[in-house]
Short mmCIF file of C-alpha atoms in Angstrom, two decimals:
data_model
loop_
_atom_site.label_atom_id
_atom_site.label_comp_id
_atom_site.label_asym_id
_atom_site.label_seq_id
_atom_site.Cartn_x
_atom_site.Cartn_y
_atom_site.Cartn_z
CA MET A 1326 77.78 116.66 72.84
CA LEU A 1327 81.14 115.07 72.01
CA ILE A 1328 83.40 116.87 69.55
CA ILE A 1329 86.66 115.46 68.28
CA LYS A 1330 88.86 117.89 66.34
CA ASP A 1331 91.87 116.99 64.26
CA LEU A 1332 92.75 114.07 66.50
CA HIS A 1333 95.97 112.15 65.92
CA PHE A 1334 96.81 109.18 68.11
CA GLY A 1335 99.46 106.49 68.18
CA TYR A 1336 100.76 104.26 70.97
CA PRO A 1337 104.35 104.96 72.09
CA ARG A 1338 106.98 103.81 69.58
CA LYS A 1339 104.28 102.67 67.15
CA PRO A 1340 102.90 104.23 63.96
CA LEU A 1341 99.86 106.50 64.10
CA LEU A 1342 96.64 104.56 64.59
CA LEU A 1343 94.26 107.49 64.19
CA GLU A 1344 94.94 110.45 61.94
CA ASN A 1345 93.04 113.67 61.39
CA ILE A 1346 89.86 112.43 63.06
CA ASN A 1347 87.04 114.97 63.08
CA LEU A 1348 83.79 113.80 64.56
CA GLU A 1349 80.74 115.19 66.30
CA LEU A 1350 78.44 112.89 68.25
CA ARG A 1351 74.93 114.21 68.82
CA GLN A 1352 72.26 113.37 71.36
CA GLY A 1353 69.44 111.08 70.37
CA HIS A 1354 71.52 108.89 68.03
CA ILE A 1355 72.83 105.36 68.08
CA TYR A 1356 76.13 105.24 66.20
CA GLY A 1357 77.54 102.02 64.79
CA LEU A 1358 81.36 102.19 64.68
CA LEU A 1359 82.70 99.71 62.18
CA GLY A 1360 86.22 98.87 61.10
CA LYS A 1361 88.55 95.99 60.38
CA ASN A 1362 90.52 94.28 63.13
CA GLY A 1363 93.21 96.64 64.33
CA ALA A 1364 91.62 99.67 62.66
CA GLY A 1365 91.51 101.56 65.97
CA LYS A 1366 87.85 101.33 66.99
CA SER A 1367 88.60 100.53 70.65
CA THR A 1368 91.33 103.16 70.65
CA LEU A 1369 88.91 105.78 69.35
CA LEU A 1370 86.45 104.89 72.12
CA LYS A 1371 89.26 105.17 74.68
CA ASN A 1372 90.11 108.62 73.36
CA MET A 1373 86.47 109.60 73.87
CA ILE A 1374 86.61 108.81 77.58
CA GLY A 1375 90.15 109.99 78.28
CA LEU A 1376 91.78 106.59 78.63
CA ALA A 1377 94.12 107.54 75.80
CA ASP A 1378 95.61 110.99 75.20
CA PRO A 1379 95.96 112.14 71.58
CA ALA A 1380 99.32 113.26 70.24
CA LYS A 1381 97.51 116.12 68.51
CA GLY A 1382 93.99 117.50 68.46
CA SER A 1383 91.30 117.49 71.10
CA CYS A 1384 88.26 115.68 72.37
CA GLN A 1385 85.64 117.64 74.27
CA TYR A 1386 82.49 116.47 75.99
CA ASN A 1387 79.89 119.22 76.51
CA ALA A 1388 82.68 121.79 76.03
CA ALA A 1389 84.86 120.18 78.74
CA PRO A 1390 88.13 118.52 77.69
CA VAL A 1391 88.10 114.79 78.20
CA LYS A 1392 91.86 114.73 78.75
CA GLY A 1393 92.69 114.21 82.39
CA ARG A 1394 89.41 112.35 82.96
CA PRO A 1395 87.61 115.06 84.97
CA VAL A 1396 84.96 113.73 87.34
CA LYS A 1397 82.14 115.73 85.71
CA VAL A 1398 82.88 114.01 82.38
CA LEU A 1399 83.23 110.53 83.90
CA GLU A 1400 79.86 110.91 85.66
CA ASP A 1401 78.14 111.33 82.31
CA ILE A 1402 79.98 108.82 80.11
CA TYR A 1403 79.91 105.07 80.69
CA PHE A 1404 82.28 102.79 78.83
CA ILE A 1405 81.55 99.07 78.48
CA ALA A 1406 84.87 97.63 77.30
CA GLU A 1407 85.21 94.49 75.20
CA GLU A 1408 87.19 92.83 77.99
CA LEU A 1409 85.27 93.39 81.17
CA TYR A 1410 86.41 93.38 84.74
CA VAL A 1411 83.89 92.17 87.29
CA PRO A 1412 84.68 92.00 91.00
CA SER A 1413 84.05 89.02 93.23
CA LEU A 1414 80.69 90.42 94.34
CA THR A 1415 77.04 89.84 93.50
CA PRO A 1416 75.35 92.43 91.25
CA THR A 1417 73.49 93.65 94.32
CA GLN A 1418 76.73 94.16 96.27
CA PHE A 1419 78.43 95.75 93.26
CA VAL A 1420 75.63 98.26 92.85
CA ALA A 1421 75.73 99.10 96.57
CA ASN A 1422 79.36 100.25 96.23
CA THR A 1423 79.53 101.63 92.72
CA ALA A 1424 76.15 103.10 91.73
CA CYS A 1425 76.64 106.04 94.10
CA PHE A 1426 79.32 107.46 91.78
CA TYR A 1427 76.77 107.98 88.98
CA PRO A 1428 74.29 110.75 89.89
CA LYS A 1429 71.55 109.50 87.55
CA PHE A 1430 71.83 105.81 88.42
CA SER A 1431 68.49 104.03 88.82
CA GLN A 1432 68.40 100.88 90.93
CA PRO A 1433 64.87 99.81 89.84
CA ASP A 1434 66.01 100.09 86.21
CA PHE A 1435 69.14 98.07 86.97
CA TYR A 1436 67.17 95.19 88.45
CA HIS A 1437 64.65 95.37 85.60
CA TYR A 1438 67.49 95.10 83.04
CA LEU A 1439 68.99 92.17 84.96
CA ASP A 1440 65.64 90.39 84.76
CA VAL A 1441 65.25 91.13 81.05
CA LEU A 1442 68.76 89.77 80.38
CA ALA A 1443 68.19 86.82 82.72
CA VAL A 1444 71.08 87.59 85.09
CA ASP A 1445 70.98 86.27 88.65
CA ARG A 1446 71.20 89.31 90.93
CA ASN A 1447 72.61 87.16 93.76
CA GLY A 1448 75.23 85.23 91.82
CA ILE A 1449 78.92 86.10 92.42
CA MET A 1450 79.82 87.90 89.22
CA ASP A 1451 83.34 86.61 88.58
CA ARG A 1452 82.11 83.04 88.88
CA GLN A 1453 79.55 83.47 86.08
CA SER A 1454 80.15 82.77 82.40
CA PHE A 1455 81.61 85.54 80.26
CA GLY A 1456 78.22 86.13 78.67
CA GLN A 1457 76.50 86.51 82.04
CA GLN A 1458 79.20 88.89 83.23
CA LYS A 1459 78.78 90.96 80.10
CA LYS A 1460 75.03 91.13 80.53
CA ALA A 1461 75.39 92.23 84.15
CA MET A 1462 77.71 95.08 83.14
CA ILE A 1463 75.48 96.06 80.23
CA ALA A 1464 72.59 96.29 82.70
CA PHE A 1465 74.73 98.43 84.99
CA GLY A 1466 75.89 100.66 82.15
CA LEU A 1467 72.33 101.25 80.96
CA ALA A 1468 71.14 101.94 84.51
CA THR A 1469 73.71 104.73 84.98
CA HIS A 1470 71.59 106.77 82.51
CA THR A 1471 74.69 108.61 81.36
CA ASP A 1472 74.09 110.82 78.36
CA LEU A 1473 76.89 109.08 76.45
CA LEU A 1474 77.21 105.31 76.47
CA LEU A 1475 80.17 103.71 74.71
CA MET A 1476 80.06 99.98 74.03
CA ASP A 1477 82.90 97.98 72.56
CA GLU A 1478 81.69 94.72 71.00
CA PRO A 1479 78.75 94.39 73.43
CA THR A 1480 77.29 91.29 71.77
CA ASN A 1481 80.53 89.27 71.91
CA GLY A 1482 79.89 86.28 74.12
CA LEU A 1483 76.11 86.67 74.12
CA ASP A 1484 73.90 83.81 72.99
CA ILE A 1485 71.23 84.38 70.33
CA PRO A 1486 68.30 84.98 72.72
CA SER A 1487 70.48 87.41 74.71
CA LYS A 1488 71.35 89.32 71.53
CA VAL A 1489 67.65 89.68 70.79
CA GLN A 1490 67.01 90.92 74.32
CA PHE A 1491 69.97 93.27 74.04
CA ARG A 1492 68.61 94.85 70.85
CA LYS A 1493 65.16 95.28 72.38
CA LEU A 1494 66.67 96.79 75.52
CA ILE A 1495 68.84 99.30 73.67
CA ALA A 1496 65.91 100.34 71.51
CA SER A 1497 63.76 100.83 74.61
CA VAL A 1498 66.27 102.90 76.60
CA GLN A 1499 67.21 105.26 73.83
CA THR A 1500 66.02 108.81 74.45
CA GLU A 1501 66.43 112.22 72.85
CA GLU A 1502 69.11 113.11 75.42
CA ARG A 1503 71.17 109.96 75.11
CA CYS A 1504 73.86 109.08 72.61
CA ILE A 1505 75.04 105.50 72.23
CA VAL A 1506 78.13 104.40 70.31
CA ILE A 1507 78.44 100.70 69.55
CA SER A 1508 81.67 99.39 68.13
CA THR A 1509 81.18 96.02 66.48
CA HIS A 1510 82.34 93.44 63.99
CA GLN A 1511 79.02 91.65 64.15
CA VAL A 1512 77.09 94.10 62.03
CA ARG A 1513 74.15 91.78 61.51
CA ASP A 1514 73.47 91.81 65.27
CA LEU A 1515 72.98 95.54 65.31
CA ASP A 1516 72.15 96.87 61.86
CA SER A 1517 68.47 97.29 62.81
CA LEU A 1518 69.51 99.31 65.85
CA ILE A 1519 71.97 101.90 64.60
CA ASP A 1520 70.83 105.05 62.85
CA THR A 1521 74.23 106.53 62.01
CA LEU A 1522 77.14 104.71 60.47
CA LEU A 1523 80.77 105.47 61.29
CA VAL A 1524 83.43 103.54 59.40
CA LEU A 1525 87.03 103.72 60.53
CA HIS A 1526 89.44 102.72 57.79
CA ASP A 1527 93.07 103.51 57.11
CA ARG A 1528 93.40 105.69 60.22
CA GLN A 1529 90.46 107.91 59.32
CA ILE A 1530 86.68 108.15 59.57
CA VAL A 1531 85.74 107.49 55.94
CA VAL A 1532 81.99 107.35 56.49
CA ASN A 1533 79.89 109.39 58.90
CA LEU A 1534 76.34 109.23 57.63
CA SER A 1535 72.87 108.49 58.88
CA LEU A 1536 71.41 105.35 57.37
CA ASP A 1537 68.50 107.48 56.12
CA ASP A 1538 70.95 109.53 54.04
CA VAL A 1539 72.61 106.36 52.79
CA VAL A 1540 69.38 104.74 51.52
CA GLU A 1541 68.31 108.07 50.00
CA ARG A 1542 71.30 107.87 47.64
CA LEU A 1543 72.02 104.14 47.48
CA HIS A 1544 69.85 101.17 46.72
CA PHE A 1545 70.49 97.72 48.24
CA GLY A 1546 69.08 94.53 46.79
CA VAL A 1547 69.65 90.89 45.91
CA TYR A 1548 69.38 90.01 42.21
CA PRO A 1549 69.80 86.83 40.17
CA ASP A 1550 71.66 88.66 37.43
CA THR A 1551 73.33 92.06 37.58
CA SER A 1552 75.15 92.05 34.23
CA GLU A 1553 72.91 94.77 32.79
CA MET A 1554 72.75 96.84 35.94
CA PRO A 1555 74.92 99.86 36.91
CA VAL A 1556 76.21 98.13 40.02
CA LEU A 1557 78.51 100.07 42.29
CA TYR A 1558 79.48 97.00 44.33
CA GLU A 1559 78.27 93.41 44.48
CA GLU A 1560 78.93 90.16 46.32
CA GLU A 1561 77.90 86.62 45.53
CA THR A 1562 75.47 85.17 48.10
CA ILE A 1563 73.40 81.99 48.34
CA ARG A 1564 70.27 83.91 47.36
CA GLY A 1565 71.90 85.64 44.39
CA LYS A 1566 74.01 88.74 43.96
CA ALA A 1567 73.82 91.26 46.79
CA ALA A 1568 74.40 94.59 45.10
CA ILE A 1569 74.63 98.30 45.79
CA LEU A 1570 73.41 100.69 43.14
CA ALA A 1571 72.81 104.40 42.98
CA ASN A 1572 69.23 105.20 44.02
CA THR A 1573 67.83 106.85 40.91
CA THR A 1574 64.20 105.99 41.47
CA GLY A 1575 63.80 107.46 44.95
CA GLU A 1576 62.62 104.15 46.38
CA PHE A 1577 63.94 103.33 49.80
CA SER A 1578 65.51 99.95 50.49
CA LYS A 1579 66.81 98.45 53.70
CA ALA A 1580 70.49 99.26 54.10
CA ASP A 1581 72.71 96.18 54.06
CA VAL A 1582 75.32 97.57 56.42
CA GLU A 1583 77.63 94.58 56.12
CA LEU A 1584 77.63 94.83 52.32
CA LEU A 1585 78.23 98.56 52.52
CA PHE A 1586 81.10 98.05 54.95
CA ASN A 1587 82.72 95.47 52.70
CA ALA A 1588 82.36 97.82 49.75
CA ILE A 1589 84.02 100.66 51.66
CA ILE A 1590 87.01 98.67 52.91
CA SER A 1591 87.51 97.15 49.46
CA GLY A 1592 88.36 100.72 48.41
CA ASN A 1593 85.62 101.01 45.80
CA PRO A 1594 86.46 104.50 44.47
CA THR A 1595 83.07 105.28 42.91
CA LEU A 1596 81.23 104.40 46.08
CA LEU A 1597 83.64 106.32 48.28
CA ILE A 1598 83.26 109.45 46.14
CA LEU A 1599 79.48 109.11 46.25
CA LEU A 1600 79.51 108.74 50.04
CA LYS A 1601 81.80 111.77 50.33
CA ASP A 1602 79.43 113.79 48.18
CA ILE A 1603 76.48 112.79 50.40
CA ARG A 1604 78.40 113.89 53.46
CA HIS A 1605 79.41 117.16 51.84
CA GLU A 1606 75.80 117.92 50.88
CA LYS A 1607 74.56 117.17 54.40
CA ASN A 1608 77.26 119.33 55.99
CA ILE A 1609 76.25 122.24 53.77
CA MET B 289 88.18 122.33 94.95
CA LYS B 290 85.36 119.78 94.80
CA LYS B 291 86.70 118.66 91.43
CA ILE B 292 89.89 117.52 93.18
CA PHE B 293 88.56 116.42 96.54
CA ASN B 294 85.00 115.77 97.68
CA PRO B 295 84.85 114.28 101.19
CA ALA B 296 81.60 112.39 100.56
CA ARG B 297 82.87 110.92 97.30
CA PHE B 298 86.21 110.08 98.90
CA GLY B 299 84.37 108.25 101.67
CA LYS B 300 82.41 106.19 99.13
CA LEU B 301 85.63 105.36 97.30
CA PHE B 302 87.31 104.27 100.53
CA ILE B 303 84.35 102.03 101.37
CA LYS B 304 84.31 100.58 97.84
CA HIS B 305 88.02 99.76 98.00
CA THR B 306 87.58 98.18 101.45
CA THR B 307 84.59 96.08 100.34
CA GLU B 308 86.36 94.79 97.26
CA HIS B 309 89.71 94.03 98.92
CA TYR B 310 89.08 93.23 102.58
CA LYS B 311 89.20 89.46 102.15
CA GLY B 312 92.65 89.64 100.57
CA TYR B 313 93.87 92.07 103.21
CA LEU B 314 92.65 89.87 106.07
CA MET B 315 94.43 86.87 104.58
CA ALA B 316 97.62 88.91 104.14
CA LEU B 317 97.39 90.06 107.76
CA ALA B 318 97.01 86.45 108.92
CA VAL B 319 100.11 85.53 106.92
CA LEU B 320 102.06 88.47 108.37
CA ILE B 321 101.14 87.53 111.93
CA GLY B 322 101.94 83.91 111.17
CA VAL B 323 105.39 84.82 109.85
CA MET B 324 106.11 87.00 112.91
CA MET B 325 104.94 84.23 115.25
CA LEU B 326 107.03 81.64 113.43
CA GLY B 327 110.13 83.79 113.40
CA GLY B 328 109.64 84.93 116.96
CA SER B 329 109.02 81.39 118.20
CA PHE B 330 112.20 80.27 116.47
CA LEU B 331 114.16 82.94 118.36
CA VAL B 332 112.55 82.19 121.70
CA TYR B 333 112.49 78.39 121.58
CA MET B 334 115.34 77.34 119.28
CA ILE B 335 117.98 80.00 119.80
CA ASP B 336 116.90 80.75 123.36
CA ALA B 337 117.79 84.41 122.88
CA PRO B 338 116.21 87.12 125.02
CA LEU B 339 113.96 89.41 123.01
CA ASP B 340 115.58 92.58 124.27
CA GLN B 341 114.70 96.07 123.00
CA SER B 342 117.44 96.22 120.39
CA THR B 343 116.43 92.81 118.97
CA GLN B 344 112.82 93.89 118.88
CA SER B 345 113.77 97.16 117.19
CA GLY B 346 115.77 95.33 114.55
CA LEU B 347 112.94 92.89 113.88
CA PHE B 348 110.39 95.71 113.80
CA LEU B 349 112.41 97.56 111.14
CA VAL B 350 113.23 94.56 108.95
CA ILE B 351 109.68 93.22 108.87
CA LEU B 352 108.22 96.72 108.40
CA LEU B 353 110.44 97.49 105.41
CA THR B 354 110.04 94.08 103.79
CA ALA B 355 106.31 93.55 104.27
CA GLY B 356 105.44 97.20 103.77
CA THR B 357 107.25 97.64 100.47
CA ILE B 358 105.95 94.35 99.10
CA TYR B 359 102.38 95.32 100.01
CA THR B 360 102.81 98.84 98.63
CA SER B 361 104.08 97.50 95.32
CA THR B 362 100.76 95.68 94.86
CA ILE B 363 98.47 98.60 95.69
CA PHE B 364 98.14 99.67 92.05
CA ALA B 365 98.37 96.17 90.60
CA ASP B 366 94.98 96.71 88.95
CA LEU B 367 96.55 99.26 86.62
CA GLY B 368 98.69 96.54 85.09
CA GLU B 369 95.66 94.64 83.79
CA LYS B 370 93.82 96.38 80.98
CA LYS B 371 90.29 95.48 82.02
CA LYS B 372 90.87 96.36 85.68
CA ALA B 373 92.65 99.57 84.71
CA ILE B 374 89.68 100.67 82.58
CA ALA B 375 87.26 100.05 85.46
CA TYR B 376 89.54 101.89 87.91
CA LEU B 377 90.39 104.91 85.77
CA THR B 378 86.84 105.49 84.48
CA LEU B 379 85.24 105.40 87.92
CA PRO B 380 83.91 108.93 88.56
CA ALA B 381 86.30 109.97 91.31
CA SER B 382 89.21 112.37 91.06
CA HIS B 383 92.78 111.12 90.65
CA PHE B 384 93.63 112.68 93.99
CA GLU B 385 90.88 110.72 95.77
CA LYS B 386 92.01 107.47 94.13
CA TYR B 387 95.61 108.29 95.03
CA LEU B 388 94.69 109.11 98.61
CA VAL B 389 92.82 105.83 99.16
CA ALA B 390 95.85 103.89 97.92
CA TRP B 391 98.24 106.02 99.98
CA LEU B 392 96.16 105.72 103.16
CA TYR B 393 95.91 101.96 102.89
CA SER B 394 99.55 101.32 101.95
CA PHE B 395 101.04 103.80 104.42
CA LEU B 396 98.88 104.80 107.37
CA VAL B 397 96.55 101.81 107.67
CA PHE B 398 99.42 99.39 107.08
CA LEU B 399 101.63 101.12 109.69
CA VAL B 400 98.92 101.07 112.33
CA ILE B 401 97.89 97.47 111.67
CA TYR B 402 101.50 96.34 111.52
CA ALA B 403 102.43 98.14 114.75
CA ILE B 404 99.47 96.64 116.60
CA SER B 405 100.23 93.16 115.23
CA PHE B 406 103.91 93.42 116.12
CA TYR B 407 103.09 94.62 119.61
CA LEU B 408 100.65 91.76 120.22
CA VAL B 409 103.04 89.12 118.85
CA ALA B 410 105.95 90.49 120.89
CA LEU B 411 103.78 90.60 124.01
CA PHE B 412 102.70 87.01 123.44
CA LEU B 413 106.24 85.75 122.84
CA LEU B 414 107.63 87.59 125.87
CA ASN B 415 105.01 86.01 128.11
CA VAL B 416 104.81 82.53 126.63
CA ARG B 417 108.32 81.61 127.70
CA HIS B 418 110.58 83.41 130.09
CA VAL B 419 114.17 83.34 128.84
CA SER B 420 116.98 83.88 131.31
CA GLY B 421 118.35 87.38 130.90
CA GLN B 422 115.01 88.72 129.66
CA ALA B 423 114.79 91.96 131.60
CA GLU B 424 112.94 94.22 129.20
CA GLY B 425 109.33 94.31 128.02
CA VAL B 426 107.87 95.20 124.63
CA ILE B 427 109.45 98.24 122.95
CA ASN B 428 107.60 101.51 123.19
CA LEU B 429 106.54 102.18 119.60
CA LEU B 430 105.99 105.86 120.32
CA GLN B 431 109.62 106.55 121.16
CA LYS B 432 112.14 108.30 118.95
CA GLN B 433 113.74 105.19 117.43
CA PRO B 434 110.55 103.51 116.15
CA LEU B 435 109.42 106.89 114.78
CA GLN B 436 112.70 107.22 112.89
CA MET B 437 112.05 103.77 111.48
CA CYS B 438 108.68 105.00 110.25
CA LEU B 439 110.51 107.82 108.46
CA ILE B 440 112.77 105.29 106.73
CA TYR B 441 109.62 103.32 105.82
CA ALA B 442 108.02 106.48 104.45
CA PHE B 443 110.98 106.97 102.11
CA LEU B 444 110.95 103.37 100.87
CA HIS B 445 107.16 103.49 100.68
CA ALA B 446 107.36 106.50 98.36
CA ILE B 447 109.73 104.60 96.05
CA ALA B 448 107.57 101.46 96.08
CA PHE B 449 104.44 103.60 95.58
CA TRP B 450 105.90 105.33 92.55
CA GLY B 451 107.03 101.99 91.13
CA ALA B 452 103.57 100.51 91.67
CA ILE B 453 102.13 103.15 89.33
CA TYR B 454 105.00 103.41 86.86
CA PHE B 455 105.43 99.70 86.09
CA ASN B 456 102.63 97.52 84.77
CA LYS B 457 104.00 94.14 85.87
CA LEU B 458 106.55 92.79 88.36
CA HIS B 459 106.26 96.03 90.30
CA PHE B 460 108.33 95.01 93.31
CA ILE B 461 111.18 93.43 91.37
CA LYS B 462 111.44 96.23 88.82
CA THR B 463 111.23 98.96 91.46
CA ALA B 464 113.87 97.23 93.60
CA PHE B 465 116.07 96.78 90.52
CA VAL B 466 115.83 100.46 89.61
CA PHE B 467 116.43 101.45 93.25
CA PHE B 468 119.59 99.37 93.59
CA ILE B 469 120.94 100.56 90.24
CA PHE B 470 120.32 104.14 91.34
CA LEU B 471 121.93 103.48 94.75
CA GLY B 472 124.99 101.98 93.07
CA LEU B 473 125.33 105.00 90.79
CA LEU B 474 124.89 107.33 93.76
CA ILE B 475 127.67 105.59 95.71
CA LEU B 476 129.94 105.78 92.67
CA PHE B 477 129.16 109.45 92.18
CA ASN B 478 129.78 110.12 95.87
CA LYS B 479 133.18 108.43 95.64
CA ILE B 480 134.14 110.50 92.60
CA VAL B 481 133.09 113.77 94.26
CA LEU B 482 134.82 113.01 97.57
CA THR B 483 137.99 111.88 95.79
CA ALA B 484 137.99 115.16 93.88
CA MET B 485 137.34 117.17 97.07
CA ILE B 486 140.12 115.74 99.25
CA ASP B 487 142.42 114.63 96.45
CA ARG B 488 142.70 111.13 97.87
CA ASN B 489 141.32 107.81 96.68
CA VAL B 490 138.41 107.26 99.09
CA ASP B 491 136.55 103.99 99.65
CA ALA B 492 133.10 103.73 98.16
CA ALA B 493 130.41 104.79 100.62
CA PRO B 494 126.88 106.18 100.46
CA PRO B 495 126.36 109.95 100.80
CA PHE B 496 126.44 111.17 104.42
CA GLY B 497 128.34 107.99 105.35
CA ASN B 498 131.83 107.69 106.85
CA LEU B 499 134.93 108.76 104.95
CA ARG B 500 137.67 106.11 104.62
CA PHE B 501 140.94 106.42 102.76
CA PRO B 502 144.49 105.00 102.98
CA ASP B 503 147.18 107.31 104.39
CA GLY B 504 150.70 105.95 104.28
CA GLY B 505 150.46 102.43 105.56
CA ARG B 506 147.31 102.94 107.61
CA GLN B 507 143.58 103.32 106.95
CA VAL B 508 142.02 106.61 108.06
CA ASP B 509 138.38 106.47 109.07
CA ILE B 510 136.52 109.74 109.64
CA THR B 511 133.26 109.00 111.40
CA LEU B 512 130.39 111.45 111.18
CA PRO B 513 127.90 111.98 114.02
CA ASP B 514 125.08 109.42 114.12
CA ALA B 515 123.11 109.86 110.87
CA ARG B 516 119.88 109.49 112.84
CA ASP B 517 120.66 112.77 114.65
CA ASN B 518 121.65 114.65 111.51
CA PRO B 519 118.93 117.24 110.83
CA THR B 520 120.22 117.83 107.27
CA LEU B 521 119.83 114.17 106.43
CA THR B 522 116.39 114.03 108.04
CA PHE B 523 115.30 117.07 106.06
CA LEU B 524 116.65 115.53 102.88
CA VAL B 525 114.84 112.23 103.44
CA VAL B 526 111.55 114.01 104.22
CA GLY B 527 111.95 116.25 101.18
CA LEU B 528 112.75 113.37 98.83
CA THR B 529 109.83 111.35 100.20
CA LEU B 530 107.41 114.18 99.50
CA VAL B 531 108.82 114.74 96.00
CA ILE B 532 108.47 111.05 95.10
CA TRP B 533 104.92 110.90 96.48
CA ILE B 534 104.01 113.94 94.36
CA ALA B 535 105.69 112.37 91.32
CA ALA B 536 103.58 109.25 91.87
CA TYR B 537 100.40 111.35 91.88
CA PHE B 538 101.20 112.95 88.54
CA ARG B 539 102.12 109.58 87.11
CA LEU B 540 98.65 108.32 88.07
CA LYS B 541 97.04 111.35 86.42
CA GLU B 542 98.85 110.62 83.16
CA LYS B 543 98.09 106.91 83.13
CA GLN B 544 96.70 105.62 79.85
CA VAL B 545 95.31 102.23 78.87
#
């Protein structure tokens, strides 16, 4: 679906932000894109939709180059940016002027999503709160039914009930044809939603694994005492020590994505080698 | 071809732009008419000057160039704000269609609306008070002189249009700054070339302007035929206008956020 090959990107007169990025996004998956502040997550998403041109390498969507933002590509990718622009129109008026550019847009679905997210379809959008604006644009983005949906920090500004509704909505709209990429800091909001983890660290994709593959090789748990255990990484929590160990018993645990992310960016060498091995095995 | 231009999609884009901006445009039109009425009333009532054809022509040109270039410099203002730029650039329409909507509004639509507004204001002012010596009516906007003014506007529009895409903020000021720097350099270059050609120290002047230099104790002034009737100059202005418009299109295509 979307293939990035040997991509290098840096803003003018600034050091490289992305280096040697190789990535393939497949239909039917929800990718969680994680990284520290300034790691380049938003920039990577912009490269995927042609808002940024790489210094080297390529990005292709269904074999068509994304560079130059061809109409055929834009019709099938929708990007919900972290900072949204909404016009001074109601959602109904906005849809009347904008939906026609997306061939697969569904108006009944749009209004259904607005209702689920509790957005007033007759309220002037730029006069609503940031959270309401975000929800309106999420509803619009989902209703375009593009095969690739890119979301940059979609839960920023949403209240807790809205985050719950958002998770339920994303889970319900996911199909075998669709690919969703969610860039986020708030891992806990979305760890039950994503099935593939992408971690961007030090200008590169250091992890590109399905969570199923991760829990097949790693075990996550909270223990009162880990002194006798072959812990790969651990953190002190209120409930005890949250730890990552190698999965030697074959028992599956629930992946603690936030713990795993912290372990990766801490530069834990053993863990990183293990994750690289998993990736290598899966690629073979 | 449909990748570059699809009439149906272009129509939808034009309607979308109109729907989202018409309130601002109507307010701007009201301000423009208000300014013309105020200025015109000042001339008619305070200075008591007849609004003859040459006065009307001068006013038509000055207001056209000022208002038109200011408006044109705002046509791509959305590209200067990240969130608006993302929405604009990711909308599934070709760069050419987006360019054409902006060009049509800032050039053709503006010219037509401005001409009609000017005509109506001039007609009103000429009839509201009859000044002694007022023998002429409203200028005919379809004559040669107003059309030449539109050509001058086209050239300045191209510069303002390019600047509107190239710069992210302060479009009008930055474009004007670059334009005047370039004009200054051009005049200096012209002086150097002419001095070298005739081996005399000529006064600074723009290209295709008059040639002035001291000779003994007197000042020699060689006047060229009226620039407005110079086909070479007209061809040059048209050519440059087209080149700058094309440059603006490619600048839009390369725009990143």
